[in-house]
XYZ file of N, CA and C in Angstrom:
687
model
N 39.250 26.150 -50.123
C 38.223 27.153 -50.413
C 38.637 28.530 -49.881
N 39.125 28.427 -48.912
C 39.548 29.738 -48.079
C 40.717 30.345 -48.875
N 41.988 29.714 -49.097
C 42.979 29.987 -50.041
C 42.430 30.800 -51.508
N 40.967 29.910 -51.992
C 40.695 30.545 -53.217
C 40.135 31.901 -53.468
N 39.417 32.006 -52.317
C 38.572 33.358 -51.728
C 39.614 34.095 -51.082
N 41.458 33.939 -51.501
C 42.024 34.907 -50.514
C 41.592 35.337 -48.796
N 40.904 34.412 -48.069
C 41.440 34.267 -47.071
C 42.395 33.910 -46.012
N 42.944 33.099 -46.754
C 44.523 32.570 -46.421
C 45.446 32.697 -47.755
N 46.674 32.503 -47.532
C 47.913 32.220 -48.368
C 48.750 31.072 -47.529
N 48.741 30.425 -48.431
C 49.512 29.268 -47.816
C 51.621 29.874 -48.977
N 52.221 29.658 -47.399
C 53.751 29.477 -47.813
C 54.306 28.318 -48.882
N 54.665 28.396 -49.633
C 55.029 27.424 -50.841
C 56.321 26.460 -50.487
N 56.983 27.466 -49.268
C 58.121 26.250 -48.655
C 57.751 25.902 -47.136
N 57.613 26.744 -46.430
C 56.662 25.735 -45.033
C 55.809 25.564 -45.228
N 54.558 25.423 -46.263
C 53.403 25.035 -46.080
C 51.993 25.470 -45.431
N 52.722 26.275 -44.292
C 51.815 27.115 -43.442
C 50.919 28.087 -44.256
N 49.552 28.364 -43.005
C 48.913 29.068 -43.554
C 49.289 30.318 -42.930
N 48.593 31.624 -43.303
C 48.699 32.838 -42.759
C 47.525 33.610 -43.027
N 46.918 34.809 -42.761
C 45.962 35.407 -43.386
C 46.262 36.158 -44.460
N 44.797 35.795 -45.337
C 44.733 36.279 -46.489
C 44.933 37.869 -46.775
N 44.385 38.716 -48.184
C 43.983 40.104 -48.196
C 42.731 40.272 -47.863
N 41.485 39.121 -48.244
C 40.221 39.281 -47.827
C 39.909 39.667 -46.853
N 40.879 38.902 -45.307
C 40.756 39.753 -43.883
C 40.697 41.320 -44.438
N 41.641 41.618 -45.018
C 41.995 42.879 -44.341
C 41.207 43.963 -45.080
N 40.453 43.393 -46.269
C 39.330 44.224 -46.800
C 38.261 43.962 -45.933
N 37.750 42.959 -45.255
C 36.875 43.022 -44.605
C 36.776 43.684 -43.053
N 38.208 43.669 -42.983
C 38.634 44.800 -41.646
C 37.911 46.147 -42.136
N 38.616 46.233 -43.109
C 38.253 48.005 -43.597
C 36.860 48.193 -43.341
N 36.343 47.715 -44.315
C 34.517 47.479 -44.764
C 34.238 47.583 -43.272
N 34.307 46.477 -42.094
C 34.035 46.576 -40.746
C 34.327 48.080 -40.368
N 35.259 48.465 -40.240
C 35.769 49.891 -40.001
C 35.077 50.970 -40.460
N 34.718 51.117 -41.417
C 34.044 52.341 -42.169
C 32.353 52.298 -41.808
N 31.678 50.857 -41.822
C 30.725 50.771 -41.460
C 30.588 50.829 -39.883
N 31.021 51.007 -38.954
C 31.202 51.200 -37.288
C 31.509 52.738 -38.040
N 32.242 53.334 -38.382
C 32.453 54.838 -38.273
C 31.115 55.580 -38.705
N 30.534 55.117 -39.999
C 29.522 55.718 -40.784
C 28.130 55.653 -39.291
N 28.282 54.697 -38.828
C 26.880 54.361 -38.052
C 26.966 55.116 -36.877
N 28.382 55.406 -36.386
C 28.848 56.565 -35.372
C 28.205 58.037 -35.707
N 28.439 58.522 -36.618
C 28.100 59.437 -37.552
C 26.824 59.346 -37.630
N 25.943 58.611 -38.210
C 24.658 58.634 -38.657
C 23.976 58.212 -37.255
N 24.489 57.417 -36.373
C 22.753 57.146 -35.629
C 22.326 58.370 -34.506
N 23.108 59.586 -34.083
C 22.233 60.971 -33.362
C 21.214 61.605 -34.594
N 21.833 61.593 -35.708
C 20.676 62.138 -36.792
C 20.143 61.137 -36.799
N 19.987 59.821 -36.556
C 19.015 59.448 -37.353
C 17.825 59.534 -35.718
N 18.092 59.264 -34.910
C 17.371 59.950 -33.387
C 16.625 60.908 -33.658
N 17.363 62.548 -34.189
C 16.738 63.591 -34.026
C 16.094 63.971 -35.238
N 16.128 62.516 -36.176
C 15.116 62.236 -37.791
C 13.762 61.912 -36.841
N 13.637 61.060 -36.442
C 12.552 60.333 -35.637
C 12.164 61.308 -34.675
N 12.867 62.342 -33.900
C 12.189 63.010 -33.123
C 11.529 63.938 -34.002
N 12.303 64.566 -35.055
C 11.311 65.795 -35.748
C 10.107 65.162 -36.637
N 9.731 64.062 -36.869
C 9.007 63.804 -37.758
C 8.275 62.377 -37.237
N 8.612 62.055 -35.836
C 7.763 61.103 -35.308
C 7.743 59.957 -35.796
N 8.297 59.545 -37.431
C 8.398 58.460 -37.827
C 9.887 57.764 -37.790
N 9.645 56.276 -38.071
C 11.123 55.217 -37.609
C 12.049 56.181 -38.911
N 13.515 56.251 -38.576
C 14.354 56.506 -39.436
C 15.308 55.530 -39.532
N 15.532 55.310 -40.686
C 16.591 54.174 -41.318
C 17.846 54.949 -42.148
N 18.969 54.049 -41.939
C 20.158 54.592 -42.549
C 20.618 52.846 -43.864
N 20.870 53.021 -45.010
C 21.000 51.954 -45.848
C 22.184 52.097 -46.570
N 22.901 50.644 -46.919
C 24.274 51.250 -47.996
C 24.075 50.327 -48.750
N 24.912 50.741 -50.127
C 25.034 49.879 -51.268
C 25.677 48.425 -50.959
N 25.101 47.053 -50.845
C 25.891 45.592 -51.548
C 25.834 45.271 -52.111
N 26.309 45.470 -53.737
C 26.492 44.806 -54.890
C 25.071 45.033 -55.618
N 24.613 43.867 -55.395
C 22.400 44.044 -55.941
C 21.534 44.724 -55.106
N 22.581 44.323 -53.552
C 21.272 44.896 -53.117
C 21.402 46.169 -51.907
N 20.667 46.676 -51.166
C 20.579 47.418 -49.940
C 21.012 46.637 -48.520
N 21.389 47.443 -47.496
C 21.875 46.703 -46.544
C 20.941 47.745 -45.555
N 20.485 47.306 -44.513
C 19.626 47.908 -43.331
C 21.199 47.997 -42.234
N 21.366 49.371 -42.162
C 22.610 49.408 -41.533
C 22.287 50.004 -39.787
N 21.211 50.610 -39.606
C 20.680 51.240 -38.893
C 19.427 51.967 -38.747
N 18.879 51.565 -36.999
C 17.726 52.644 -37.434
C 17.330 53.492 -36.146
N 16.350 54.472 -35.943
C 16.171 55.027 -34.597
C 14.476 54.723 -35.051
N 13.488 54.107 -33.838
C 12.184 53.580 -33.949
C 11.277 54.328 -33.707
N 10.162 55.050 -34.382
C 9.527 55.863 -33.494
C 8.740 54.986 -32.400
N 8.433 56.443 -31.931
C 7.526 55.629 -30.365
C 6.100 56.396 -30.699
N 5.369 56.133 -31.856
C 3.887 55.710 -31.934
C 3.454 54.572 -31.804
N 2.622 54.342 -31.741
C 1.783 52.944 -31.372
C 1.851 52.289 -32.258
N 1.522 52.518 -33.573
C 1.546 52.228 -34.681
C 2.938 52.754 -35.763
N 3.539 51.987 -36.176
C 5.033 52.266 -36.402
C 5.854 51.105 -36.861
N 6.480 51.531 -37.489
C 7.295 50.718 -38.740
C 8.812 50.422 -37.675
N 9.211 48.881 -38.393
C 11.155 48.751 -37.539
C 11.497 48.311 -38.452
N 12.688 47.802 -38.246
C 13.105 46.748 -38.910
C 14.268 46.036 -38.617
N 15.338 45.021 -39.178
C 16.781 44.630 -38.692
C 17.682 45.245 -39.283
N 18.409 45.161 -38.251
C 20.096 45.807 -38.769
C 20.235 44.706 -39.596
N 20.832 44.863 -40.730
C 21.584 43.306 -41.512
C 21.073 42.920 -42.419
N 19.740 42.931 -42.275
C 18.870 42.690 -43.454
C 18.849 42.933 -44.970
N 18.596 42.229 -46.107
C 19.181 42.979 -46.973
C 18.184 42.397 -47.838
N 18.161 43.858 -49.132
C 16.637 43.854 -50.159
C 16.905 43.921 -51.579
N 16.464 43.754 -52.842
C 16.723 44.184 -53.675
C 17.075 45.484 -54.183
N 18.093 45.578 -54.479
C 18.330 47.217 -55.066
C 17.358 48.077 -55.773
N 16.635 46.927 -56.267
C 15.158 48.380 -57.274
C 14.056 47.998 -56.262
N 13.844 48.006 -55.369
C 12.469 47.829 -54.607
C 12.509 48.907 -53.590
N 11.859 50.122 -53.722
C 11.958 50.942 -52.409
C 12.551 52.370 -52.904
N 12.048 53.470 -52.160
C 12.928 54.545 -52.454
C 14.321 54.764 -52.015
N 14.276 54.119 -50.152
C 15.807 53.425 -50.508
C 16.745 53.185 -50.933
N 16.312 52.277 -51.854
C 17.232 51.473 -52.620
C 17.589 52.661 -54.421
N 16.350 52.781 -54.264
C 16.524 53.773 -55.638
C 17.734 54.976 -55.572
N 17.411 55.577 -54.657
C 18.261 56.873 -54.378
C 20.159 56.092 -54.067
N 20.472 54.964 -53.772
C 21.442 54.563 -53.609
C 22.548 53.900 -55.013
N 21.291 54.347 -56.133
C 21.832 54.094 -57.437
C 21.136 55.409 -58.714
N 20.518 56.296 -58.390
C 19.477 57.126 -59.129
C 21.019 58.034 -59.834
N 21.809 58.407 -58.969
C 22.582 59.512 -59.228
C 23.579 58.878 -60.260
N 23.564 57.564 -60.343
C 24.512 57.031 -61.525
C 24.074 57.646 -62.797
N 25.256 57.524 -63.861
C 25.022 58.139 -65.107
C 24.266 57.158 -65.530
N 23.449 57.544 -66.603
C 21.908 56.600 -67.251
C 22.896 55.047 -67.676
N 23.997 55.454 -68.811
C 24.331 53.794 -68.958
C 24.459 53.289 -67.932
N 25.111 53.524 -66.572
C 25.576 52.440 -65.378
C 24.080 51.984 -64.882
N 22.994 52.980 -64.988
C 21.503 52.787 -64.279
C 21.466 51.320 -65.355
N 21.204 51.809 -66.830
C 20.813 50.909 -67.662
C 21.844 49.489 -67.562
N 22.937 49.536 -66.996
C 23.514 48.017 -67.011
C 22.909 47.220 -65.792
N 23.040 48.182 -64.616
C 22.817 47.788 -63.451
C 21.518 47.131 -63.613
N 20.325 47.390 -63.852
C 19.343 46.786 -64.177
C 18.830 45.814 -65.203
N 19.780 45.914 -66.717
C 20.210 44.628 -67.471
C 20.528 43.153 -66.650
N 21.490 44.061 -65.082
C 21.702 42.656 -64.893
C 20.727 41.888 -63.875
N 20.202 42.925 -63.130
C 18.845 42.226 -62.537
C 17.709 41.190 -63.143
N 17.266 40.446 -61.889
C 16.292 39.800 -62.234
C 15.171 40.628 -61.176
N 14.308 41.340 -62.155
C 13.333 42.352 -61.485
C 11.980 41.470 -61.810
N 12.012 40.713 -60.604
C 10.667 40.059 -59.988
C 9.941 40.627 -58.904
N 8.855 41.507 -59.540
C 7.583 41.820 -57.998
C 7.953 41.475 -56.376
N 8.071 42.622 -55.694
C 8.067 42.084 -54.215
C 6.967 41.748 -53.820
N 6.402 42.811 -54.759
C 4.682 43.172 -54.017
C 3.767 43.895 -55.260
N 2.206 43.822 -55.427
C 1.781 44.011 -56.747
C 2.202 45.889 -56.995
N 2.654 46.767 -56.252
C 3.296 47.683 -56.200
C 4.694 48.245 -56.369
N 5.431 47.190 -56.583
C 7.112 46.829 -57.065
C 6.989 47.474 -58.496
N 7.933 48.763 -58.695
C 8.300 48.818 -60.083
C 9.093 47.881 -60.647
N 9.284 47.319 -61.552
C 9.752 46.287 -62.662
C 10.311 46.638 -63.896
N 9.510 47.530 -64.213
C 9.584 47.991 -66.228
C 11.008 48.974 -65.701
N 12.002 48.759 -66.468
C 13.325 48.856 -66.449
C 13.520 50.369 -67.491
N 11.921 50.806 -67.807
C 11.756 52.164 -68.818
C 11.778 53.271 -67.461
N 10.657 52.704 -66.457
C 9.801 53.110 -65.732
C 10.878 54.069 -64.719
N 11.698 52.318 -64.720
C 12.832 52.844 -63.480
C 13.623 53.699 -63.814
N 13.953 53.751 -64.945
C 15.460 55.172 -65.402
C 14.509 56.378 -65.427
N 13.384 56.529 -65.687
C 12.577 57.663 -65.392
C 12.539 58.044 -63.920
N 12.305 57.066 -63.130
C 12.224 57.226 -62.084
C 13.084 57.589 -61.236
N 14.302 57.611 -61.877
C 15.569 57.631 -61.146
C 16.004 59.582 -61.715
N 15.492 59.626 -63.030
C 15.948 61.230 -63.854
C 14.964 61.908 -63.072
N 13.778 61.789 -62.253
C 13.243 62.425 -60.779
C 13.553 62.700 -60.094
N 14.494 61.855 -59.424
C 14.911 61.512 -57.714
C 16.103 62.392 -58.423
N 16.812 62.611 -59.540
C 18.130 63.548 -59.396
C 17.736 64.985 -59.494
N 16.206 65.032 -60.116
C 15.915 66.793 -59.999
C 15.568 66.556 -58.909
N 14.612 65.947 -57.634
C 14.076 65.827 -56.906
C 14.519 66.558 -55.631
N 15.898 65.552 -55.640
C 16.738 64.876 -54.641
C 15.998 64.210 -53.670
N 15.251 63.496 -54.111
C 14.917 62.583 -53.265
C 13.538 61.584 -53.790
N 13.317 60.456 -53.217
C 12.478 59.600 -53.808
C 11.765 59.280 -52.350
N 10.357 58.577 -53.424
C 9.109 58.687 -52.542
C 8.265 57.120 -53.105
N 8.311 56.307 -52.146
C 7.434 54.990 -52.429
C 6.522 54.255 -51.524
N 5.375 53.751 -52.107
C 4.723 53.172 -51.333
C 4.507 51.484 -51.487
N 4.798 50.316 -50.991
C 3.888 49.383 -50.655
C 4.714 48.696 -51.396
N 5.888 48.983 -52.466
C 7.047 48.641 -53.177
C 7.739 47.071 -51.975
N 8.079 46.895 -50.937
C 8.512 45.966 -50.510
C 7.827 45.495 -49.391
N 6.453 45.942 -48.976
C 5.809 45.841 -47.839
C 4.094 46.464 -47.999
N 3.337 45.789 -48.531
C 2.120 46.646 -49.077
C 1.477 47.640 -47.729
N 1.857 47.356 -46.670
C 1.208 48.769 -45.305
C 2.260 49.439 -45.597
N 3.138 49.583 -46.345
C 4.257 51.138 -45.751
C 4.422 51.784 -46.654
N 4.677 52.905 -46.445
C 5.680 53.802 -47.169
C 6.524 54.439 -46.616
N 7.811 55.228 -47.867
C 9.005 55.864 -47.265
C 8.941 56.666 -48.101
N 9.972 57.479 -47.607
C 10.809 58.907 -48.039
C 12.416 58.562 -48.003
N 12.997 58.739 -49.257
C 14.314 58.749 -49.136
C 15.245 59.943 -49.595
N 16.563 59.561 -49.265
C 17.173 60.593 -49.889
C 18.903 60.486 -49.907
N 19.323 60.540 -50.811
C 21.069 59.935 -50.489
C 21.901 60.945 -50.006
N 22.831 60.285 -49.217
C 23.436 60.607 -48.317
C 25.055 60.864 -49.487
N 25.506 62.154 -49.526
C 26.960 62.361 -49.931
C 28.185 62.298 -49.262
N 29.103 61.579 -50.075
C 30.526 61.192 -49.357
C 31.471 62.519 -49.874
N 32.284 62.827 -49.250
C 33.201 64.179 -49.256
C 33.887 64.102 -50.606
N 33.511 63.023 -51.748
C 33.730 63.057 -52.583
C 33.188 63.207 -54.188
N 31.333 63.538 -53.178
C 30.524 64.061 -53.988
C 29.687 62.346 -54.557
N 30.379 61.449 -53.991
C 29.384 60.284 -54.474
C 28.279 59.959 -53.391
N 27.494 58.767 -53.719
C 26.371 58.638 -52.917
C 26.800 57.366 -52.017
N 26.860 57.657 -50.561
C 27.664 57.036 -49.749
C 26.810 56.384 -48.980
N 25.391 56.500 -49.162
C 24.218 55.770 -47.957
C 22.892 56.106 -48.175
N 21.833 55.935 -48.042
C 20.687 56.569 -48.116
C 19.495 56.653 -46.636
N 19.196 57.999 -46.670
C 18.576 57.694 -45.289
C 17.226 57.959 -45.703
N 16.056 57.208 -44.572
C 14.606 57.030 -45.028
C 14.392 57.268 -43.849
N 12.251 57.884 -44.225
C 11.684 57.691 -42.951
C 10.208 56.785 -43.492
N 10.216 55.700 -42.598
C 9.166 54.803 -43.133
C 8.204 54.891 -42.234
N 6.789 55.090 -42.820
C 5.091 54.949 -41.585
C 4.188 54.183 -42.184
N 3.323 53.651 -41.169
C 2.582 52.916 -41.972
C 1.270 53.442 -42.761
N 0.501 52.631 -43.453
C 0.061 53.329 -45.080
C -1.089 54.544 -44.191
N -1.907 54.192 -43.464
C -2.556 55.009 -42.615
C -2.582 56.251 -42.371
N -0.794 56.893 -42.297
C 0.141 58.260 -42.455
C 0.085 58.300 -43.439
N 0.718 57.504 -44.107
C 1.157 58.016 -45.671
C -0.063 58.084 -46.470
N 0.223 60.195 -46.757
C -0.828 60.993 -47.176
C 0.214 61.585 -47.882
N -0.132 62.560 -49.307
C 0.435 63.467 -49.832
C 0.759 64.594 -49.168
N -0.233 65.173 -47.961
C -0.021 66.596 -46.858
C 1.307 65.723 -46.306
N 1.396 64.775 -45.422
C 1.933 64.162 -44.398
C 3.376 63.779 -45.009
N 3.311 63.661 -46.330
C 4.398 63.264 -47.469
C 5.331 64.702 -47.618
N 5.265 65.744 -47.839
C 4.933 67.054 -48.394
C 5.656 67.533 -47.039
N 5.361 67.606 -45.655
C 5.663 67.979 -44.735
C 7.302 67.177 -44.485
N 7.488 66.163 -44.451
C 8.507 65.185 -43.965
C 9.493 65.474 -44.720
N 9.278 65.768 -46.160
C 10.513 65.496 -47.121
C 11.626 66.977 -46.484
N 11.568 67.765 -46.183
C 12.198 68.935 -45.730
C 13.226 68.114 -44.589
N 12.521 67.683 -43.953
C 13.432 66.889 -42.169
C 14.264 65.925 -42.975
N 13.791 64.992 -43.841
C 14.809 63.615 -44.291
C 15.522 64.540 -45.302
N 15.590 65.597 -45.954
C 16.674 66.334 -47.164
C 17.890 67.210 -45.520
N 16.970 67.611 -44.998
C 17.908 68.160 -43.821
C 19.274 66.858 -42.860
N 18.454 65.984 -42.825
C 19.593 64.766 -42.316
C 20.403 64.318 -42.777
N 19.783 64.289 -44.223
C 20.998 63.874 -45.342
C 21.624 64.989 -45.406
N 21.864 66.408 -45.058
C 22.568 67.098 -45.247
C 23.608 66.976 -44.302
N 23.308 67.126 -42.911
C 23.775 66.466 -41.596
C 24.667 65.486 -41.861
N 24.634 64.603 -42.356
C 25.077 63.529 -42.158
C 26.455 64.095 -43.637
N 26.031 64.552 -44.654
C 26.772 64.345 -45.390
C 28.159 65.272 -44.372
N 27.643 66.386 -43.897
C 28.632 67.282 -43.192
C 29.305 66.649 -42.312
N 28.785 65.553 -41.518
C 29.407 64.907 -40.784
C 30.364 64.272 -40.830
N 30.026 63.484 -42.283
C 31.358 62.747 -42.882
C 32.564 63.747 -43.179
N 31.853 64.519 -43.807
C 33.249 65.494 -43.930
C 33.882 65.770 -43.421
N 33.490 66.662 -42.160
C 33.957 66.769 -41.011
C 35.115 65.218 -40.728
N 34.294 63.872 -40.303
C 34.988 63.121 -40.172
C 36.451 63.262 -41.038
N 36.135 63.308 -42.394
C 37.582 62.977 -43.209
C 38.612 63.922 -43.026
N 38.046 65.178 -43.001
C 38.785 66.432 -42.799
C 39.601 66.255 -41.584
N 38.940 65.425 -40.479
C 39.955 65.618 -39.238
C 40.389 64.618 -39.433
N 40.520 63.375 -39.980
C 41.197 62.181 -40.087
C 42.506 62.702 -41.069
N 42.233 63.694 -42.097
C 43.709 64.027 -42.749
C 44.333 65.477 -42.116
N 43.676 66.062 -41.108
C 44.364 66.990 -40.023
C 45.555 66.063 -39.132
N 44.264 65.290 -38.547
C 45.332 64.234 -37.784
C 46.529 63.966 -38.498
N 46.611 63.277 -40.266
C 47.706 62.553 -40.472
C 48.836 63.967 -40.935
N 48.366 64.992 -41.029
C 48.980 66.445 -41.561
C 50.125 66.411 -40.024
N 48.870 66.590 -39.155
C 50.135 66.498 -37.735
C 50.941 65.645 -37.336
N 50.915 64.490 -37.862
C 51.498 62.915 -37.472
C 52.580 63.503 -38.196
N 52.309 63.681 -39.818
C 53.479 63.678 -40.743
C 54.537 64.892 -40.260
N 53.862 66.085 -39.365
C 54.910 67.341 -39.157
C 55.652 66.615 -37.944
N 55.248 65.822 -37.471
C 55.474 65.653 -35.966
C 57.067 64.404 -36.109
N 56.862 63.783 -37.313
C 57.721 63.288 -37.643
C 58.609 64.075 -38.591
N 58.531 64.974 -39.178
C 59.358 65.863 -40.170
C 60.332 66.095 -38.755
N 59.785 66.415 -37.845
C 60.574 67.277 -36.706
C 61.616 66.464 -36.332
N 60.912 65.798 -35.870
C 61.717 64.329 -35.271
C 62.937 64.225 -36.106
N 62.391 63.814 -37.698
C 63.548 63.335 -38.479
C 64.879 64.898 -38.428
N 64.229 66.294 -38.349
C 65.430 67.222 -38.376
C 65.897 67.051 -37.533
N 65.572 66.591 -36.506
C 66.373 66.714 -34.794
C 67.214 65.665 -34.877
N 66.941 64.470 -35.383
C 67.990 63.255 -35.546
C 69.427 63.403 -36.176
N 68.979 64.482 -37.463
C 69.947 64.669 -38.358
C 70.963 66.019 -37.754
């Protein structure tokens, strides 16, 4: 089983096993997700301090959302959740904004291939509803749901950009239904469009000095190699 899933390769004349390529994609994936959460969890802190509510950071798996991180507010009353956890891709603003910016056919396959069953009697479903909903969130920049995977809550989302202009994460701030008011709605969306800005700069920043670094590695060896010769 492991052999078939490319976790191992077995040698055809000793027999032995060795590790697969799957390790070493799942190294990466490990890697990028520890870097991204480096990056994202002081914003997502000073999300929760400006706006008092829990902030969440989410990435794309395949169907669905992944709960990658969060900072909790400290009201009495207040939304958490788990790292790890993972939801349907159309349930949530979340999840929406982590696929909205696709071109309409990829929206329209992506949801062909779903099975869009109700989380909650507030779950969009109608697969018309959702590509509308999604040609919003791209004038918007950002999406807004209530009671969609949890009938007490609502969120605010908004996707997070990779230095390559794609949508690399989505960050939310979730309260329970009590808050969630159109004034209280109206006020917040400014702080969660500001983090996602943060954060997108951050990455950049990140990549920018990760190919500074390899700019100097590579001169540092140019040198080397003239001095040899």
């Amino acid at each position: 089983t492991l052999h078939k899933m490319d976790f191992v390769t077995q040698d055809r004349m000793t027999k032995k096993y060795s590790l697969g390529p799957a390790i070493a994609r799942l190294s990466t994936v490990t890697l990028e997700l520890a870097a991204l959460k480096d990056a994202a969890h002081p914003i997502l802190c000073a999300l929760r301090d400006r706006t008092g509510e829990s902030s969440h950071l989410y990435v794309r798996r395949g169907i669905y959302r992944e709960h990658v991180d969060f900072a909790e507010s400290m009201q009495e009353l207040r939304t958490s959740g788990r790292v790890g956890d993972r939801a349907p891709i159309f349930g949530g603003a979340a999840s929406r904004v982590l696929w909205a910016f696709d071109s309409d056919e990829a929206i329209k396959t992506l949801l062909d291939s779903l099975t869009l069953s109700p989380l909650t009697p507030n779950t969009l479903v109608d697969k018309e509803l959702l590509l509308k909903k999604a040609k919003k969130i791209r004038k918007a920049g950002y999406a807004v749901s209530y009671g969609e995977r949890n009938p007490s809550i609502g969120s605010i989302a908004v996707p997070v950009l990779d230095p390559e202009g794609g949508v690399a994460c989505s960050i939310s701030v979730s309260m329970p239904s009590v808050r969630f008011n159109p004034e209280h709605v109206k006020q917040l969306v400014p702080e969660v469009l500001w983090a996602s800005q943060a954060l997108s700069a951050a990455l950049g920043r990140k990549r920018n000095s990760s190919r500074e670094s390899d700019q100097e590695m590579n001169a540092v060896q140019r040198k080397k190699a003239l001095a040899a010769k």
